[in-house]
Amino acid sequence: MWRELAIVALVALVALDFWWRRRFRRAKAEAQIEHERLQRQQEQSAFHHQVRQEAVFNSMVEGLLLVDDRGRVQLANQAFANLFETRGEIIGKALLEILRLHELPEMLERINSGSPWVSRELKYPGPPELWLRVSAAAILNPDGRRHGTILVFHNQTRLKQLERTREEFVANVSHELRTPLSHIKGYVETLLDGAKDDPQVATRFLQTIARNAERLTLLIEDLLTISELESGRVTLNLQLLSLHQLVGKVCDDFKARAAGKQVLILNEVPKLKVRADAIRLEQVLSNLVDNAIKYGRADGRVTIGASAASEAKVELFVRDDGPGLPAEALERVFERFYRVDKARSREQGGTGLGLSIVKHIIQGHGGRVWAKSEAGKGATFYFTLPQG
Ligand code: ADP
C-alpha cells in the first residue's frame, strides 16, 4: 500500500515538474518574444527619430555641422554639402580638414572655454568664394555638460554682391553727375570772372553749359527709367502690335538724324504681330537704332529685321555696318555704365545706360537680348518677344 502511494506521489511529482518546466519554458519564450518586440519598437522609433531629424536638418537652408568636443565632424546636412561642394565622407574628419577657415578653431575654442554662443562674419576663399555668417553654440547634455558644438553657416554672398553692386552704382552715378556739373561750374566761374564781356567767348561758353545741362537731363531721365524698371513697379500695357508699322514709325523718327550722317535706315520687318507694350518697345528700338547710328559708320546702313523664331516667339534684330564690338564687350555692354570707348560715348551724348534699359524692358516681356559682332564688320543686337 505504501509502495503504491509512493509511486503515485513520485509520478505526481514528475508530472508537476514536467508541467512547471513547460510553463516556465513557455513563459520564457513569451518573455523573449515580448523583449524582441520592444527592442524592434525601440529601434523603429529611434530610426523614425533619426529620419525626422535628418529631414529637419536637410530641409534647412543654412549649412549645419555638428562637431564633438575634439572638433571632429559628427553630422553635416545637405545644405552644408551643397554650400561647400564637399565630396565623399566627412563624418569623423577634423573641421580644418574640410574647411580652410582658420577662424573656426578659434570659435570652437571660445565655445569650449565656456561661451554659450559665438557669431562671426567670414570670407571663405573658395572655390566657390563665399561670404558667410557663422554661428556656433554649445550642445549641452541634460546634466549641463558640453558634448559638442553646433555650427550654422548662413550664406550671405548674394547679399554682399548686391551691396557691392549698389556701392558701385552710387559711385558711378556720382562720377557721371560730377563731370557735367564741374564743367558747368567751371564755365560759369570763367564767365563771371570776365569772359561774359566778350560776346563771342560768352556764346561759346554758354553753348557748352547748355550741352552739359542737356547731358545731366538725359542722365537723370535714364536713371529714373532704370530705377522705375528695377523697382518692379512698372506694369506693361501688353497689346497686339503690328511690328512693321511700329518699326516704320521709329525709322521715321530717326530719318533726320540718320540723314545728318548719310546713314540709310532699312525696315525689313515682315508682317508679324507681337504682344508687347508699344511705348516700351519703341524705347527699345529707339535705343538700338540710336546706337547703330551713333557707333555705326558714316554713309553706312542700319537694318531692322524680324522673323518668327518659333510659334510663340518673334526674333528681332538691329544691324549696322560700323566698326562693331570686341568679343569681350558683347555681354558687358548690357551692364549699367559699361562703354567700350568712354570718351566716344560721352562725345555722342551717351549715358551708358541705354542697353541696360533695353535689357530690363525685354526681360520684362519675358524675352532675351544679346549682341553679335565681328570686328570691323558691324554689330547686330537681337531680342525676342512673345508672338501675338
Ligand atoms: P551709351 O549711352 O554709351 O550709348 P549704351 O548702354 O547704349 O550706352 O551702350 C553701351 C556701349 O555699348 C556704348 O558706349 C558703346 O561702346 C557700345 N555699343 C552700343 N551699341 C553699339 C554699336 N551698334 N556698335 C558698337 N558699339 C556699340
mmCIF file of C-alpha atoms in Angstrom, residues 20-354:
data_model
loop_
_atom_site.group_PDB
_atom_site.id
_atom_site.type_symbol
_atom_site.label_atom_id
_atom_site.label_comp_id
_atom_site.label_asym_id
_atom_site.label_seq_id
_atom_site.Cartn_x
_atom_site.Cartn_y
_atom_site.Cartn_z
ATOM 1 C CA TRP A 20 6.216 23.540 -14.333
ATOM 2 C CA ARG A 21 9.119 23.213 -16.763
ATOM 3 C CA ARG A 22 6.764 23.518 -19.727
ATOM 4 C CA ARG A 23 5.085 26.587 -18.223
ATOM 5 C CA PHE A 24 8.438 28.116 -17.404
ATOM 6 C CA ARG A 25 9.713 27.469 -20.931
ATOM 7 C CA ARG A 26 6.565 28.960 -22.458
ATOM 8 C CA ALA A 27 6.759 31.980 -20.144
ATOM 9 C CA LYS A 28 10.441 32.397 -21.070
ATOM 10 C CA ALA A 29 9.659 32.145 -24.769
ATOM 11 C CA GLU A 30 6.840 34.663 -24.372
ATOM 12 C CA ALA A 31 9.135 36.999 -22.440
ATOM 13 C CA GLN A 32 11.746 36.630 -25.179
ATOM 14 C CA ILE A 33 9.154 37.456 -27.873
ATOM 15 C CA GLU A 34 7.971 40.468 -25.862
ATOM 16 C CA HIS A 35 11.585 41.589 -25.362
ATOM 17 C CA GLU A 36 12.270 41.308 -29.088
ATOM 18 C CA ARG A 37 9.039 43.171 -29.873
ATOM 19 C CA LEU A 38 10.032 46.008 -27.541
ATOM 20 C CA GLN A 39 13.530 46.093 -28.990
ATOM 21 C CA ARG A 40 12.112 46.297 -32.522
ATOM 22 C CA GLN A 41 9.741 49.061 -31.424
ATOM 23 C CA GLN A 42 12.652 50.963 -29.867
ATOM 24 C CA GLU A 43 14.778 50.508 -32.967
ATOM 25 C CA GLN A 44 11.898 51.656 -35.141
ATOM 26 C CA SER A 45 11.232 54.732 -33.033
ATOM 27 C CA ALA A 46 14.993 55.529 -32.968
ATOM 28 C CA PHE A 47 15.034 55.117 -36.763
ATOM 29 C CA HIS A 48 11.969 57.367 -37.178
ATOM 30 C CA HIS A 49 13.517 59.906 -34.836
ATOM 31 C CA GLN A 50 16.724 59.874 -36.893
ATOM 32 C CA VAL A 51 14.781 60.139 -40.184
ATOM 33 C CA ARG A 52 12.764 63.068 -38.787
ATOM 34 C CA GLN A 53 15.914 64.752 -37.503
ATOM 35 C CA GLU A 54 17.671 64.287 -40.845
ATOM 36 C CA ALA A 55 14.589 65.602 -42.684
ATOM 37 C CA VAL A 56 14.586 68.707 -40.468
ATOM 38 C CA PHE A 57 18.351 69.227 -40.880
ATOM 39 C CA ASN A 58 18.224 68.649 -44.617
ATOM 40 C CA SER A 59 15.272 70.972 -45.116
ATOM 41 C CA MET A 60 17.271 73.837 -43.587
ATOM 42 C CA VAL A 61 18.553 76.496 -45.983
ATOM 43 C CA GLU A 62 21.581 77.106 -43.766
ATOM 44 C CA GLY A 63 24.537 74.742 -43.714
ATOM 45 C CA LEU A 64 24.677 72.853 -40.417
ATOM 46 C CA LEU A 65 27.531 70.972 -38.814
ATOM 47 C CA LEU A 66 27.773 69.135 -35.503
ATOM 48 C CA VAL A 67 31.264 68.595 -34.105
ATOM 49 C CA ASP A 68 32.327 66.732 -30.978
ATOM 50 C CA ASP A 69 34.466 68.270 -28.230
ATOM 51 C CA ARG A 70 37.633 67.323 -30.164
ATOM 52 C CA GLY A 71 36.398 69.234 -33.216
ATOM 53 C CA ARG A 72 35.564 66.117 -35.259
ATOM 54 C CA VAL A 73 32.512 66.191 -37.519
ATOM 55 C CA GLN A 74 29.545 64.201 -36.230
ATOM 56 C CA LEU A 75 26.882 65.339 -38.663
ATOM 57 C CA ALA A 76 26.540 67.621 -41.701
ATOM 58 C CA ASN A 77 23.325 68.487 -43.524
ATOM 59 C CA GLN A 78 22.661 68.619 -47.249
ATOM 60 C CA ALA A 79 22.844 72.450 -47.354
ATOM 61 C CA PHE A 80 26.369 72.270 -45.902
ATOM 62 C CA ALA A 81 27.443 69.776 -48.603
ATOM 63 C CA ASN A 82 25.889 71.980 -51.315
ATOM 64 C CA LEU A 83 27.411 75.177 -49.935
ATOM 65 C CA PHE A 84 30.993 73.922 -49.783
ATOM 66 C CA GLU A 85 30.612 71.356 -52.565
ATOM 67 C CA THR A 86 32.067 68.656 -50.291
ATOM 68 C CA ARG A 87 32.625 65.268 -51.830
ATOM 69 C CA GLY A 88 32.993 61.905 -50.057
ATOM 70 C CA GLU A 89 32.538 61.035 -46.389
ATOM 71 C CA ILE A 90 33.320 63.855 -43.961
ATOM 72 C CA ILE A 91 31.994 62.303 -40.745
ATOM 73 C CA GLY A 92 34.829 61.768 -38.271
ATOM 74 C CA LYS A 93 37.170 64.228 -40.008
ATOM 75 C CA ALA A 94 38.684 67.263 -38.273
ATOM 76 C CA LEU A 95 36.986 70.575 -39.092
ATOM 77 C CA LEU A 96 40.092 72.146 -40.674
ATOM 78 C CA GLU A 97 40.492 69.128 -42.943
ATOM 79 C CA ILE A 98 37.163 70.006 -44.548
ATOM 80 C CA LEU A 99 37.110 73.811 -44.433
ATOM 81 C CA ARG A 100 40.076 76.130 -44.843
ATOM 82 C CA LEU A 101 38.599 78.640 -42.421
ATOM 83 C CA HIS A 102 41.148 79.453 -39.774
ATOM 84 C CA GLU A 103 38.667 81.409 -37.676
ATOM 85 C CA LEU A 104 36.667 78.225 -36.928
ATOM 86 C CA PRO A 105 39.099 76.577 -34.446
ATOM 87 C CA GLU A 106 39.209 79.872 -32.549
ATOM 88 C CA MET A 107 35.408 79.943 -32.402
ATOM 89 C CA LEU A 108 35.340 76.335 -31.130
ATOM 90 C CA GLU A 109 37.957 77.250 -28.548
ATOM 91 C CA ARG A 110 35.728 80.025 -27.220
ATOM 92 C CA ILE A 111 32.766 77.656 -27.016
ATOM 93 C CA ASN A 112 34.894 75.017 -25.249
ATOM 94 C CA SER A 113 36.106 77.570 -22.746
ATOM 95 C CA GLY A 114 32.592 78.480 -21.666
ATOM 96 C CA SER A 115 30.972 80.889 -24.161
ATOM 97 C CA PRO A 116 27.458 79.637 -24.888
ATOM 98 C CA TRP A 117 27.315 81.295 -28.334
ATOM 99 C CA VAL A 118 29.720 82.918 -30.847
ATOM 100 C CA SER A 119 28.932 84.531 -34.220
ATOM 101 C CA ARG A 120 31.345 85.866 -36.874
ATOM 102 C CA GLU A 121 31.241 87.113 -40.439
ATOM 103 C CA LEU A 122 33.821 85.254 -42.542
ATOM 104 C CA LYS A 123 35.071 85.117 -46.080
ATOM 105 C CA TYR A 124 35.600 81.613 -47.467
ATOM 106 C CA PRO A 125 38.345 81.790 -50.127
ATOM 107 C CA GLY A 126 36.681 79.036 -52.168
ATOM 108 C CA PRO A 127 36.199 77.806 -54.675
ATOM 109 C CA PRO A 128 33.480 78.916 -54.661
ATOM 110 C CA GLU A 129 34.234 82.193 -52.875
ATOM 111 C CA LEU A 130 31.584 82.781 -50.201
ATOM 112 C CA TRP A 131 30.623 85.397 -47.655
ATOM 113 C CA LEU A 132 29.322 83.671 -44.544
ATOM 114 C CA ARG A 133 27.833 84.465 -41.164
ATOM 115 C CA VAL A 134 28.846 81.531 -38.941
ATOM 116 C CA SER A 135 27.138 80.991 -35.590
ATOM 117 C CA ALA A 136 28.435 78.401 -33.119
ATOM 118 C CA ALA A 137 26.650 77.210 -29.966
ATOM 119 C CA ALA A 138 27.495 74.619 -27.349
ATOM 120 C CA ILE A 139 25.465 71.385 -27.240
ATOM 121 C CA LEU A 140 24.716 70.524 -23.632
ATOM 122 C CA ASN A 141 23.757 67.168 -22.059
ATOM 123 C CA PRO A 142 20.667 67.143 -19.792
ATOM 124 C CA ASP A 143 23.132 67.326 -16.844
ATOM 125 C CA GLY A 144 24.626 70.535 -18.294
ATOM 126 C CA ARG A 145 27.924 69.041 -19.520
ATOM 127 C CA ARG A 146 29.159 70.063 -23.001
ATOM 128 C CA HIS A 147 29.447 67.301 -25.545
ATOM 129 C CA GLY A 148 29.988 69.198 -28.756
ATOM 130 C CA THR A 149 29.241 72.292 -30.824
ATOM 131 C CA ILE A 150 26.651 73.091 -33.433
ATOM 132 C CA LEU A 151 27.766 75.398 -36.275
ATOM 133 C CA VAL A 152 25.290 77.151 -38.570
ATOM 134 C CA PHE A 153 26.549 78.667 -41.851
ATOM 135 C CA HIS A 154 24.373 81.435 -43.358
ATOM 136 C CA ASN A 155 25.345 82.188 -46.957
ATOM 137 C CA GLN A 156 25.450 85.974 -47.369
ATOM 138 C CA THR A 157 27.265 86.044 -50.708
ATOM 139 C CA ARG A 158 24.284 87.288 -52.735
ATOM 140 C CA LEU A 159 23.595 89.993 -50.159
ATOM 141 C CA LYS A 160 27.252 91.085 -50.300
ATOM 142 C CA GLN A 161 27.192 91.130 -54.108
ATOM 143 C CA LEU A 162 24.051 93.282 -54.073
ATOM 144 C CA GLU A 163 25.678 95.614 -51.567
ATOM 145 C CA ARG A 164 28.786 95.834 -53.776
ATOM 146 C CA THR A 165 26.679 96.462 -56.905
ATOM 147 C CA ARG A 166 24.777 99.213 -55.107
ATOM 148 C CA GLU A 167 28.014 100.845 -53.918
ATOM 149 C CA GLU A 168 29.456 100.672 -57.438
ATOM 150 C CA PHE A 169 26.239 102.122 -58.852
ATOM 151 C CA VAL A 170 26.261 105.039 -56.409
ATOM 152 C CA ALA A 171 29.957 105.678 -57.191
ATOM 153 C CA ASN A 172 29.275 105.548 -60.953
ATOM 154 C CA VAL A 173 26.244 107.854 -60.724
ATOM 155 C CA SER A 174 28.189 110.359 -58.621
ATOM 156 C CA HIS A 175 31.045 110.290 -61.114
ATOM 157 C CA GLU A 176 28.711 110.662 -64.110
ATOM 158 C CA LEU A 177 26.894 113.602 -62.482
ATOM 159 C CA ARG A 178 30.073 115.260 -61.297
ATOM 160 C CA THR A 179 31.641 115.541 -64.774
ATOM 161 C CA PRO A 180 28.983 117.747 -66.468
ATOM 162 C CA LEU A 181 28.387 119.629 -63.213
ATOM 163 C CA SER A 182 32.041 120.539 -62.842
ATOM 164 C CA HIS A 183 32.071 121.708 -66.487
ATOM 165 C CA ILE A 184 29.026 123.909 -65.866
ATOM 166 C CA LYS A 185 30.575 125.283 -62.668
ATOM 167 C CA GLY A 186 33.937 125.958 -64.366
ATOM 168 C CA TYR A 187 32.430 127.810 -67.341
ATOM 169 C CA VAL A 188 30.061 129.856 -65.153
ATOM 170 C CA GLU A 189 33.000 130.932 -62.963
ATOM 171 C CA THR A 190 35.062 131.882 -66.018
ATOM 172 C CA LEU A 191 32.125 133.890 -67.384
ATOM 173 C CA LEU A 192 31.729 135.687 -64.065
ATOM 174 C CA ASP A 193 35.479 136.368 -63.937
ATOM 175 C CA GLY A 194 35.177 138.484 -67.088
ATOM 176 C CA ALA A 195 34.610 136.197 -70.081
ATOM 177 C CA LYS A 196 30.990 137.415 -70.197
ATOM 178 C CA ASP A 197 32.280 140.730 -71.522
ATOM 179 C CA ASP A 198 33.476 139.138 -74.746
ATOM 180 C CA PRO A 199 30.253 138.213 -76.611
ATOM 181 C CA GLN A 200 31.929 135.598 -78.802
ATOM 182 C CA VAL A 201 33.597 133.772 -75.919
ATOM 183 C CA ALA A 202 30.430 134.116 -73.806
ATOM 184 C CA THR A 203 28.295 132.473 -76.523
ATOM 185 C CA ARG A 204 30.730 129.578 -76.850
ATOM 186 C CA PHE A 205 30.817 129.072 -73.082
ATOM 187 C CA LEU A 206 27.028 129.276 -72.782
ATOM 188 C CA GLN A 207 26.679 126.661 -75.535
ATOM 189 C CA THR A 208 28.996 124.340 -73.590
ATOM 190 C CA ILE A 209 26.971 124.966 -70.440
ATOM 191 C CA ALA A 210 23.735 124.174 -72.313
ATOM 192 C CA ARG A 211 25.282 120.945 -73.699
ATOM 193 C CA ASN A 212 26.326 119.807 -70.236
ATOM 194 C CA ALA A 213 22.935 120.708 -68.745
ATOM 195 C CA GLU A 214 21.325 118.622 -71.524
ATOM 196 C CA ARG A 215 23.672 115.753 -70.618
ATOM 197 C CA LEU A 216 22.611 115.998 -66.979
ATOM 198 C CA THR A 217 18.943 115.914 -68.018
ATOM 199 C CA LEU A 218 19.473 112.805 -70.172
ATOM 200 C CA LEU A 219 21.381 111.106 -67.392
ATOM 201 C CA ILE A 220 18.699 111.831 -64.816
ATOM 202 C CA GLU A 221 15.944 110.688 -67.192
ATOM 203 C CA ASP A 222 17.779 107.401 -67.828
ATOM 204 C CA LEU A 223 18.444 106.925 -64.107
ATOM 205 C CA LEU A 224 14.763 107.438 -63.348
ATOM 206 C CA THR A 225 13.800 104.922 -66.056
ATOM 207 C CA ILE A 226 16.267 102.346 -64.683
ATOM 208 C CA SER A 227 15.078 102.839 -61.123
ATOM 209 C CA GLU A 228 11.438 102.553 -62.252
ATOM 210 C CA LEU A 229 12.153 99.345 -64.209
ATOM 211 C CA GLU A 230 14.236 97.806 -61.428
ATOM 212 C CA SER A 231 11.668 98.572 -58.747
ATOM 213 C CA GLY A 232 9.255 96.150 -60.417
ATOM 214 C CA ARG A 233 6.533 98.820 -60.172
ATOM 215 C CA VAL A 234 6.249 99.084 -63.941
ATOM 216 C CA THR A 235 3.210 97.350 -65.356
ATOM 217 C CA LEU A 236 3.411 96.641 -69.040
ATOM 218 C CA ASN A 237 0.441 97.542 -71.164
ATOM 219 C CA LEU A 238 0.582 94.460 -73.407
ATOM 220 C CA GLN A 239 -1.184 94.781 -76.729
ATOM 221 C CA LEU A 240 -1.217 93.054 -80.071
ATOM 222 C CA LEU A 241 1.069 95.193 -82.240
ATOM 223 C CA SER A 242 1.859 95.204 -85.913
ATOM 224 C CA LEU A 243 5.661 95.087 -85.938
ATOM 225 C CA HIS A 244 6.255 96.506 -89.418
ATOM 226 C CA GLN A 245 4.143 99.583 -88.623
ATOM 227 C CA LEU A 246 5.811 100.228 -85.263
ATOM 228 C CA VAL A 247 9.329 99.861 -86.706
ATOM 229 C CA GLY A 248 8.295 102.204 -89.551
ATOM 230 C CA LYS A 249 7.367 104.864 -87.011
ATOM 231 C CA VAL A 250 10.761 104.554 -85.267
ATOM 232 C CA CYS A 251 12.540 104.770 -88.659
ATOM 233 C CA ASP A 252 10.628 107.987 -89.449
ATOM 234 C CA ASP A 253 11.643 109.479 -86.069
ATOM 235 C CA PHE A 254 15.317 108.852 -86.868
ATOM 236 C CA LYS A 255 15.257 109.887 -90.515
ATOM 237 C CA ALA A 256 16.678 113.374 -89.921
ATOM 238 C CA ARG A 257 19.416 112.139 -87.595
ATOM 239 C CA ALA A 258 20.390 109.368 -89.978
ATOM 240 C CA ALA A 259 20.452 111.779 -92.947
ATOM 241 C CA GLY A 260 22.836 114.028 -90.998
ATOM 242 C CA LYS A 261 25.357 111.151 -91.113
ATOM 243 C CA GLN A 262 24.306 109.896 -94.562
ATOM 244 C CA VAL A 263 23.059 106.693 -92.959
ATOM 245 C CA LEU A 264 20.311 104.677 -94.626
ATOM 246 C CA ILE A 265 17.723 103.044 -92.331
ATOM 247 C CA LEU A 266 16.039 99.944 -93.761
ATOM 248 C CA ASN A 267 12.855 98.467 -92.354
ATOM 249 C CA GLU A 268 12.978 94.801 -93.393
ATOM 250 C CA VAL A 269 10.443 93.631 -90.835
ATOM 251 C CA PRO A 270 7.794 91.323 -92.356
ATOM 252 C CA LYS A 271 4.115 91.361 -91.418
ATOM 253 C CA LEU A 272 4.327 89.871 -87.936
ATOM 254 C CA LYS A 273 2.414 90.595 -84.773
ATOM 255 C CA VAL A 274 3.878 90.738 -81.279
ATOM 256 C CA ARG A 275 2.338 91.033 -77.830
ATOM 257 C CA ALA A 276 4.167 93.978 -76.275
ATOM 258 C CA ASP A 277 3.902 97.391 -74.626
ATOM 259 C CA ALA A 278 4.033 99.840 -77.564
ATOM 260 C CA ILE A 279 5.768 102.671 -75.683
ATOM 261 C CA ARG A 280 8.397 100.376 -74.158
ATOM 262 C CA LEU A 281 9.033 98.579 -77.454
ATOM 263 C CA GLU A 282 9.533 101.947 -79.152
ATOM 264 C CA GLN A 283 12.000 102.821 -76.372
ATOM 265 C CA VAL A 284 13.949 99.592 -77.075
ATOM 266 C CA LEU A 285 14.049 100.124 -80.831
ATOM 267 C CA SER A 286 14.941 103.816 -80.447
ATOM 268 C CA ASN A 287 17.872 102.975 -78.177
ATOM 269 C CA LEU A 288 19.188 100.338 -80.595
ATOM 270 C CA VAL A 289 18.714 102.450 -83.730
ATOM 271 C CA ASP A 290 20.224 105.475 -81.957
ATOM 272 C CA ASN A 291 23.297 103.380 -81.037
ATOM 273 C CA ALA A 292 23.550 101.952 -84.550
ATOM 274 C CA ILE A 293 23.660 105.496 -85.960
ATOM 275 C CA LYS A 294 25.943 106.802 -83.188
ATOM 276 C CA TYR A 295 28.522 103.999 -83.280
ATOM 277 C CA GLY A 296 27.986 102.859 -86.873
ATOM 278 C CA ARG A 297 29.759 104.144 -89.951
ATOM 279 C CA ALA A 298 29.005 107.475 -91.634
ATOM 280 C CA ASP A 299 27.498 106.666 -95.020
ATOM 281 C CA GLY A 300 26.507 103.269 -93.671
ATOM 282 C CA ARG A 301 23.333 101.243 -93.295
ATOM 283 C CA VAL A 302 21.144 100.349 -90.348
ATOM 284 C CA THR A 303 18.841 97.389 -90.934
ATOM 285 C CA ILE A 304 15.927 96.349 -88.749
ATOM 286 C CA GLY A 305 14.567 92.864 -89.345
ATOM 287 C CA ALA A 306 12.478 90.160 -87.698
ATOM 288 C CA SER A 307 11.436 86.535 -88.099
ATOM 289 C CA ALA A 308 9.245 84.052 -86.248
ATOM 290 C CA ALA A 309 11.734 82.090 -84.135
ATOM 291 C CA SER A 310 9.001 79.653 -83.042
ATOM 292 C CA GLU A 311 5.212 79.590 -82.766
ATOM 293 C CA ALA A 312 5.457 81.595 -79.581
ATOM 294 C CA LYS A 313 8.441 83.845 -80.252
ATOM 295 C CA VAL A 314 9.491 86.573 -82.656
ATOM 296 C CA GLU A 315 13.189 87.417 -83.024
ATOM 297 C CA LEU A 316 14.090 90.980 -83.973
ATOM 298 C CA PHE A 317 17.441 92.486 -84.845
ATOM 299 C CA VAL A 318 19.030 95.895 -85.422
ATOM 300 C CA ARG A 319 22.205 95.692 -87.514
ATOM 301 C CA ASP A 320 24.805 98.272 -88.502
ATOM 302 C CA ASP A 321 27.924 98.093 -90.626
ATOM 303 C CA GLY A 322 30.185 100.105 -88.341
ATOM 304 C CA PRO A 323 33.365 99.030 -86.529
ATOM 305 C CA GLY A 324 31.436 96.576 -84.296
ATOM 306 C CA LEU A 325 32.254 95.419 -80.780
ATOM 307 C CA PRO A 326 35.196 93.460 -79.348
ATOM 308 C CA ALA A 327 34.272 89.912 -78.207
ATOM 309 C CA GLU A 328 34.825 90.688 -74.511
ATOM 310 C CA ALA A 329 32.280 93.541 -74.650
ATOM 311 C CA LEU A 330 29.396 91.543 -76.173
ATOM 312 C CA GLU A 331 27.887 90.635 -72.800
ATOM 313 C CA ARG A 332 29.157 93.569 -70.797
ATOM 314 C CA VAL A 333 27.503 96.269 -72.954
ATOM 315 C CA PHE A 334 24.223 95.459 -71.162
ATOM 316 C CA GLU A 335 25.742 96.406 -67.773
ATOM 317 C CA ARG A 336 24.966 99.826 -66.373
ATOM 318 C CA PHE A 337 27.595 102.428 -67.365
ATOM 319 C CA TYR A 338 29.701 99.978 -69.376
ATOM 320 C CA ARG A 339 31.096 101.615 -72.506
ATOM 321 C CA VAL A 340 33.693 100.307 -74.913
ATOM 322 C CA ASP A 341 35.013 103.794 -75.531
ATOM 323 C CA LYS A 342 34.019 106.179 -72.732
ATOM 324 C CA ALA A 343 35.157 109.337 -74.460
ATOM 325 C CA ARG A 344 33.344 108.443 -77.717
ATOM 326 C CA SER A 345 30.126 107.624 -75.857
ATOM 327 C CA ARG A 346 30.214 110.936 -73.936
ATOM 328 C CA GLU A 347 31.059 112.891 -77.028
ATOM 329 C CA GLN A 348 27.972 111.368 -78.695
ATOM 330 C CA GLY A 349 25.806 112.265 -75.693
ATOM 331 C CA GLY A 350 25.632 108.688 -74.378
ATOM 332 C CA THR A 351 24.835 107.915 -70.756
ATOM 333 C CA GLY A 352 25.986 104.288 -70.696
ATOM 334 C CA LEU A 353 22.505 103.250 -69.568
ATOM 335 C CA GLY A 354 20.685 102.723 -72.879
#
